[in-house]
Amino acid sequence: MADEKEAPDAGRRLHVTVLLVASRRALDNALEELGFAEDDDRVIEHDGRLAFLTCTHDEDCDDLYALISELSTRGESWELQSRIDTEAGRAVYQSLTRHRPVEAVDAAVEEEPEPEAGEAAAHDVESSEGVQALKRALRRIEPAEAFATIRPGRDGRVTARILRRGSRRLIAAATAGDEATLRGVLREILPNVMLDVAMKPPS
């Protein structure tokens, strides 16, 4: 009937990535106090500081809240940065820190560039064959010699590019359906390798 109210839009679930960012000293101390593993794949370097990452693919936010509580108890400064993927190629970037007003920017996502001519295809780490191929490509690489960028792709998947420090020469690339899977595989092969996750709009 015309006068019947339309059912409210149920909405859609969006993928969210959140970083808890603090000084290296502060977050290292909090992680150690709470008994986190040294090779926890959720701990990454970010803009010269250390960060703890959680996203929609993680089961809960208990560890994030525990770290916030520990940092607050110690009187340390910390910041929350989030990226909400709203649609293909766009995201809302949000920053929450004590001494600034909350900020949010709706912007284009810094996508992974298309592979260059002659560049090897990315290994699909959601298959055992892809994981083994990536292990072979990285078998002679030490974690301190490389870092990995993790970016969303145009096809809705996520790509990691493992680059040599200094020269930024591409060593290998990997792809998966979500960042959490990529982080886990990379840290299994290269423990403590530095990860670079896009958490700010392109400048």
mmCIF file of C-alpha atoms in Angstrom:
data_model
loop_
_atom_site.group_PDB
_atom_site.id
_atom_site.type_symbol
_atom_site.label_atom_id
_atom_site.label_comp_id
_atom_site.label_asym_id
_atom_site.label_seq_id
_atom_site.Cartn_x
_atom_site.Cartn_y
_atom_site.Cartn_z
ATOM 1 C CA MET A 1 0.000 0.000 0.000
ATOM 2 C CA ALA A 2 1.140 3.535 -0.765
ATOM 3 C CA ASP A 3 0.828 4.709 2.837
ATOM 4 C CA GLU A 4 2.802 1.780 4.231
ATOM 5 C CA LYS A 5 6.248 2.684 5.436
ATOM 6 C CA GLU A 6 9.081 1.199 3.484
ATOM 7 C CA ALA A 7 11.286 -1.202 5.399
ATOM 8 C CA PRO A 8 14.431 0.558 6.623
ATOM 9 C CA ASP A 9 17.600 -0.134 4.696
ATOM 10 C CA ALA A 10 19.461 -2.865 6.542
ATOM 11 C CA GLY A 11 22.736 -1.339 5.377
ATOM 12 C CA ARG A 12 25.866 -3.222 4.448
ATOM 13 C CA ARG A 13 28.887 -4.268 6.418
ATOM 14 C CA LEU A 14 32.105 -2.448 5.543
ATOM 15 C CA HIS A 15 35.678 -3.534 6.041
ATOM 16 C CA VAL A 16 37.457 -1.505 8.731
ATOM 17 C CA THR A 17 41.156 -1.385 9.588
ATOM 18 C CA VAL A 18 42.244 0.275 12.849
ATOM 19 C CA LEU A 19 45.742 1.175 14.027
ATOM 20 C CA LEU A 20 46.673 1.965 17.616
ATOM 21 C CA VAL A 21 49.777 4.121 17.154
ATOM 22 C CA ALA A 22 52.276 5.062 19.871
ATOM 23 C CA SER A 23 55.986 5.622 20.295
ATOM 24 C CA ARG A 24 58.121 2.532 19.837
ATOM 25 C CA ARG A 25 59.183 2.610 23.490
ATOM 26 C CA ALA A 26 55.636 2.996 24.806
ATOM 27 C CA LEU A 27 54.062 0.269 22.683
ATOM 28 C CA ASP A 28 57.000 -2.116 23.128
ATOM 29 C CA ASN A 29 56.662 -1.803 26.910
ATOM 30 C CA ALA A 30 52.894 -2.327 26.798
ATOM 31 C CA LEU A 31 53.210 -5.361 24.523
ATOM 32 C CA GLU A 32 55.854 -6.903 26.783
ATOM 33 C CA GLU A 33 53.838 -6.238 29.938
ATOM 34 C CA LEU A 34 50.774 -7.938 28.450
ATOM 35 C CA GLY A 35 52.742 -10.926 27.144
ATOM 36 C CA PHE A 36 52.357 -10.449 23.392
ATOM 37 C CA ALA A 37 54.593 -12.589 21.184
ATOM 38 C CA GLU A 38 57.581 -10.800 19.666
ATOM 39 C CA ASP A 39 56.527 -11.872 16.158
ATOM 40 C CA ASP A 40 52.822 -10.950 16.497
ATOM 41 C CA ASP A 41 51.788 -10.126 12.910
ATOM 42 C CA ARG A 42 49.508 -7.321 14.125
ATOM 43 C CA VAL A 43 52.466 -5.185 15.243
ATOM 44 C CA ILE A 44 53.818 -3.003 12.439
ATOM 45 C CA GLU A 45 55.958 0.084 11.936
ATOM 46 C CA HIS A 46 54.022 3.190 10.957
ATOM 47 C CA ASP A 47 55.355 6.690 10.218
ATOM 48 C CA GLY A 48 58.413 6.172 12.390
ATOM 49 C CA ARG A 49 56.363 4.826 15.293
ATOM 50 C CA LEU A 50 55.002 1.435 16.268
ATOM 51 C CA ALA A 51 51.389 0.397 15.744
ATOM 52 C CA PHE A 52 49.032 -2.427 16.628
ATOM 53 C CA LEU A 53 46.646 -3.330 13.819
ATOM 54 C CA THR A 54 43.222 -4.925 13.946
ATOM 55 C CA CYS A 55 40.586 -5.243 11.246
ATOM 56 C CA THR A 56 37.180 -6.692 10.487
ATOM 57 C CA HIS A 57 38.730 -10.106 9.817
ATOM 58 C CA ASP A 58 39.988 -10.418 13.412
ATOM 59 C CA GLU A 59 37.699 -12.157 15.900
ATOM 60 C CA ASP A 60 37.436 -9.278 18.389
ATOM 61 C CA CYS A 61 39.089 -6.107 19.716
ATOM 62 C CA ASP A 62 40.052 -7.412 23.163
ATOM 63 C CA ASP A 63 43.791 -7.054 22.552
ATOM 64 C CA LEU A 64 43.364 -3.534 21.187
ATOM 65 C CA TYR A 65 41.446 -2.448 24.289
ATOM 66 C CA ALA A 66 43.971 -4.131 26.577
ATOM 67 C CA LEU A 67 46.791 -2.163 24.956
ATOM 68 C CA ILE A 68 44.855 1.117 25.162
ATOM 69 C CA SER A 69 44.235 0.457 28.857
ATOM 70 C CA GLU A 70 47.901 -0.351 29.476
ATOM 71 C CA LEU A 71 49.117 2.735 27.614
ATOM 72 C CA SER A 72 46.631 4.938 29.465
ATOM 73 C CA THR A 73 47.631 3.484 32.832
ATOM 74 C CA ARG A 74 51.247 4.322 32.029
ATOM 75 C CA GLY A 75 50.301 7.877 31.037
ATOM 76 C CA GLU A 76 51.505 7.367 27.466
ATOM 77 C CA SER A 77 50.216 9.225 24.413
ATOM 78 C CA TRP A 78 48.523 7.190 21.694
ATOM 79 C CA GLU A 79 46.441 7.685 18.565
ATOM 80 C CA LEU A 80 43.771 5.691 16.743
ATOM 81 C CA GLN A 81 43.762 5.722 12.944
ATOM 82 C CA SER A 82 41.126 3.914 10.933
ATOM 83 C CA ARG A 83 40.358 3.213 7.302
ATOM 84 C CA ILE A 84 36.787 2.301 6.361
ATOM 85 C CA ASP A 85 36.591 0.854 2.857
ATOM 86 C CA THR A 86 33.312 2.260 1.554
ATOM 87 C CA GLU A 87 33.480 1.138 -2.073
ATOM 88 C CA ALA A 88 35.989 0.029 -4.672
ATOM 89 C CA GLY A 89 38.704 2.666 -4.819
ATOM 90 C CA ARG A 90 37.408 4.838 -1.944
ATOM 91 C CA ALA A 91 37.680 4.883 1.831
ATOM 92 C CA VAL A 92 37.020 7.081 4.853
ATOM 93 C CA TYR A 93 40.211 7.778 6.803
ATOM 94 C CA GLN A 94 39.722 8.787 10.437
ATOM 95 C CA SER A 95 42.147 9.982 13.096
ATOM 96 C CA LEU A 96 41.444 10.230 16.820
ATOM 97 C CA THR A 97 44.067 11.660 19.145
ATOM 98 C CA ARG A 98 43.897 13.400 22.497
ATOM 99 C CA HIS A 99 45.129 16.869 21.556
ATOM 100 C CA ARG A 100 43.294 17.334 18.229
ATOM 101 C CA PRO A 101 39.652 17.269 17.159
ATOM 102 C CA VAL A 102 38.514 14.026 15.581
ATOM 103 C CA GLU A 103 39.138 14.083 11.828
ATOM 104 C CA ALA A 104 37.746 12.134 8.892
ATOM 105 C CA VAL A 105 38.471 12.348 5.165
ATOM 106 C CA ASP A 106 36.600 10.615 2.343
ATOM 107 C CA ALA A 107 39.226 10.014 -0.325
ATOM 108 C CA ALA A 108 40.457 7.761 -3.079
ATOM 109 C CA VAL A 109 42.438 4.746 -1.913
ATOM 110 C CA GLU A 110 46.109 4.449 -2.748
ATOM 111 C CA GLU A 111 45.796 1.346 -4.877
ATOM 112 C CA GLU A 112 48.497 -1.118 -5.741
ATOM 113 C CA PRO A 113 49.989 -0.158 -9.128
ATOM 114 C CA GLU A 114 49.538 -2.437 -12.096
ATOM 115 C CA PRO A 115 52.454 -4.877 -12.545
ATOM 116 C CA GLU A 116 55.140 -3.637 -14.899
ATOM 117 C CA ALA A 117 55.969 -5.496 -18.087
ATOM 118 C CA GLY A 118 58.042 -8.565 -17.315
ATOM 119 C CA GLU A 119 57.161 -8.475 -13.623
ATOM 120 C CA ALA A 120 56.273 -11.849 -12.142
ATOM 121 C CA ALA A 121 52.634 -12.402 -11.212
ATOM 122 C CA ALA A 122 51.662 -12.158 -7.540
ATOM 123 C CA HIS A 123 51.486 -15.444 -5.634
ATOM 124 C CA ASP A 124 48.008 -16.315 -4.334
ATOM 125 C CA VAL A 125 48.717 -17.182 -0.686
ATOM 126 C CA GLU A 126 45.222 -18.566 -0.167
ATOM 127 C CA SER A 127 46.440 -21.677 -1.958
ATOM 128 C CA SER A 128 49.167 -24.009 -0.712
ATOM 129 C CA GLU A 129 50.899 -23.740 -4.091
ATOM 130 C CA GLY A 130 51.022 -19.958 -3.807
ATOM 131 C CA VAL A 131 52.440 -20.080 -0.287
ATOM 132 C CA GLN A 132 55.150 -22.528 -1.329
ATOM 133 C CA ALA A 133 56.033 -20.404 -4.374
ATOM 134 C CA LEU A 134 56.346 -17.310 -2.172
ATOM 135 C CA LYS A 135 58.559 -19.204 0.278
ATOM 136 C CA ARG A 136 60.853 -20.195 -2.574
ATOM 137 C CA ALA A 137 61.033 -16.592 -3.808
ATOM 138 C CA LEU A 138 61.989 -15.358 -0.327
ATOM 139 C CA ARG A 139 64.155 -18.258 0.835
ATOM 140 C CA ARG A 140 67.417 -16.262 0.747
ATOM 141 C CA ILE A 141 65.956 -13.008 2.094
ATOM 142 C CA GLU A 142 66.502 -11.897 5.686
ATOM 143 C CA PRO A 143 63.686 -9.857 7.322
ATOM 144 C CA ALA A 144 66.042 -6.925 7.929
ATOM 145 C CA GLU A 145 66.844 -6.762 4.205
ATOM 146 C CA ALA A 146 63.268 -6.164 3.072
ATOM 147 C CA PHE A 147 59.930 -4.534 3.803
ATOM 148 C CA ALA A 148 56.440 -5.154 2.448
ATOM 149 C CA THR A 149 53.741 -2.760 1.289
ATOM 150 C CA ILE A 150 50.129 -3.918 1.581
ATOM 151 C CA ARG A 151 47.572 -2.181 -0.618
ATOM 152 C CA PRO A 152 44.039 -2.897 -1.902
ATOM 153 C CA GLY A 153 43.796 -3.750 -5.587
ATOM 154 C CA ARG A 154 41.265 -2.825 -8.237
ATOM 155 C CA ASP A 155 39.820 -6.350 -8.167
ATOM 156 C CA GLY A 156 38.803 -6.165 -4.495
ATOM 157 C CA ARG A 157 41.748 -8.283 -3.365
ATOM 158 C CA VAL A 158 44.788 -7.137 -1.413
ATOM 159 C CA THR A 159 48.358 -7.216 -2.710
ATOM 160 C CA ALA A 160 51.666 -7.232 -0.869
ATOM 161 C CA ARG A 161 54.884 -6.222 -2.594
ATOM 162 C CA ILE A 162 58.060 -7.351 -0.861
ATOM 163 C CA LEU A 163 60.800 -4.842 -1.648
ATOM 164 C CA ARG A 164 64.504 -4.737 -0.887
ATOM 165 C CA ARG A 165 65.455 -1.941 1.501
ATOM 166 C CA GLY A 166 67.370 0.937 -0.042
ATOM 167 C CA SER A 167 66.931 0.070 -3.712
ATOM 168 C CA ARG A 168 63.192 -0.712 -3.355
ATOM 169 C CA ARG A 169 63.715 -3.457 -5.915
ATOM 170 C CA LEU A 170 60.763 -5.827 -6.101
ATOM 171 C CA ILE A 171 61.621 -9.261 -4.717
ATOM 172 C CA ALA A 172 58.187 -10.883 -4.880
ATOM 173 C CA ALA A 173 54.479 -10.105 -4.704
ATOM 174 C CA ALA A 174 51.586 -11.883 -3.029
ATOM 175 C CA THR A 175 47.822 -11.542 -3.065
ATOM 176 C CA ALA A 176 44.920 -12.589 -0.819
ATOM 177 C CA GLY A 177 41.334 -11.697 -0.082
ATOM 178 C CA ASP A 178 42.187 -9.704 3.056
ATOM 179 C CA GLU A 179 45.070 -7.988 4.835
ATOM 180 C CA ALA A 180 45.040 -10.315 7.847
ATOM 181 C CA THR A 181 45.818 -13.349 5.689
ATOM 182 C CA LEU A 182 48.687 -11.564 3.958
ATOM 183 C CA ARG A 183 50.164 -10.346 7.241
ATOM 184 C CA GLY A 184 50.086 -13.822 8.716
ATOM 185 C CA VAL A 185 51.765 -15.470 5.729
ATOM 186 C CA LEU A 186 54.446 -12.785 5.391
ATOM 187 C CA ARG A 187 55.334 -12.881 9.083
ATOM 188 C CA GLU A 188 55.469 -16.682 8.984
ATOM 189 C CA ILE A 189 58.032 -16.563 6.165
ATOM 190 C CA LEU A 190 59.864 -13.381 7.254
ATOM 191 C CA PRO A 191 59.393 -12.932 11.025
ATOM 192 C CA ASN A 192 59.451 -9.274 12.119
ATOM 193 C CA VAL A 193 59.585 -7.954 8.542
ATOM 194 C CA MET A 194 58.429 -4.324 8.431
ATOM 195 C CA LEU A 195 54.920 -3.931 6.995
ATOM 196 C CA ASP A 196 53.597 -0.728 5.422
ATOM 197 C CA VAL A 197 49.783 -0.519 5.446
ATOM 198 C CA ALA A 198 47.936 2.366 3.735
ATOM 199 C CA MET A 199 46.210 4.306 6.533
ATOM 200 C CA LYS A 200 46.259 7.841 5.130
ATOM 201 C CA PRO A 201 44.689 9.313 1.999
ATOM 202 C CA PRO A 202 47.101 9.772 -0.914
ATOM 203 C CA SER A 203 48.820 13.161 -0.735
#
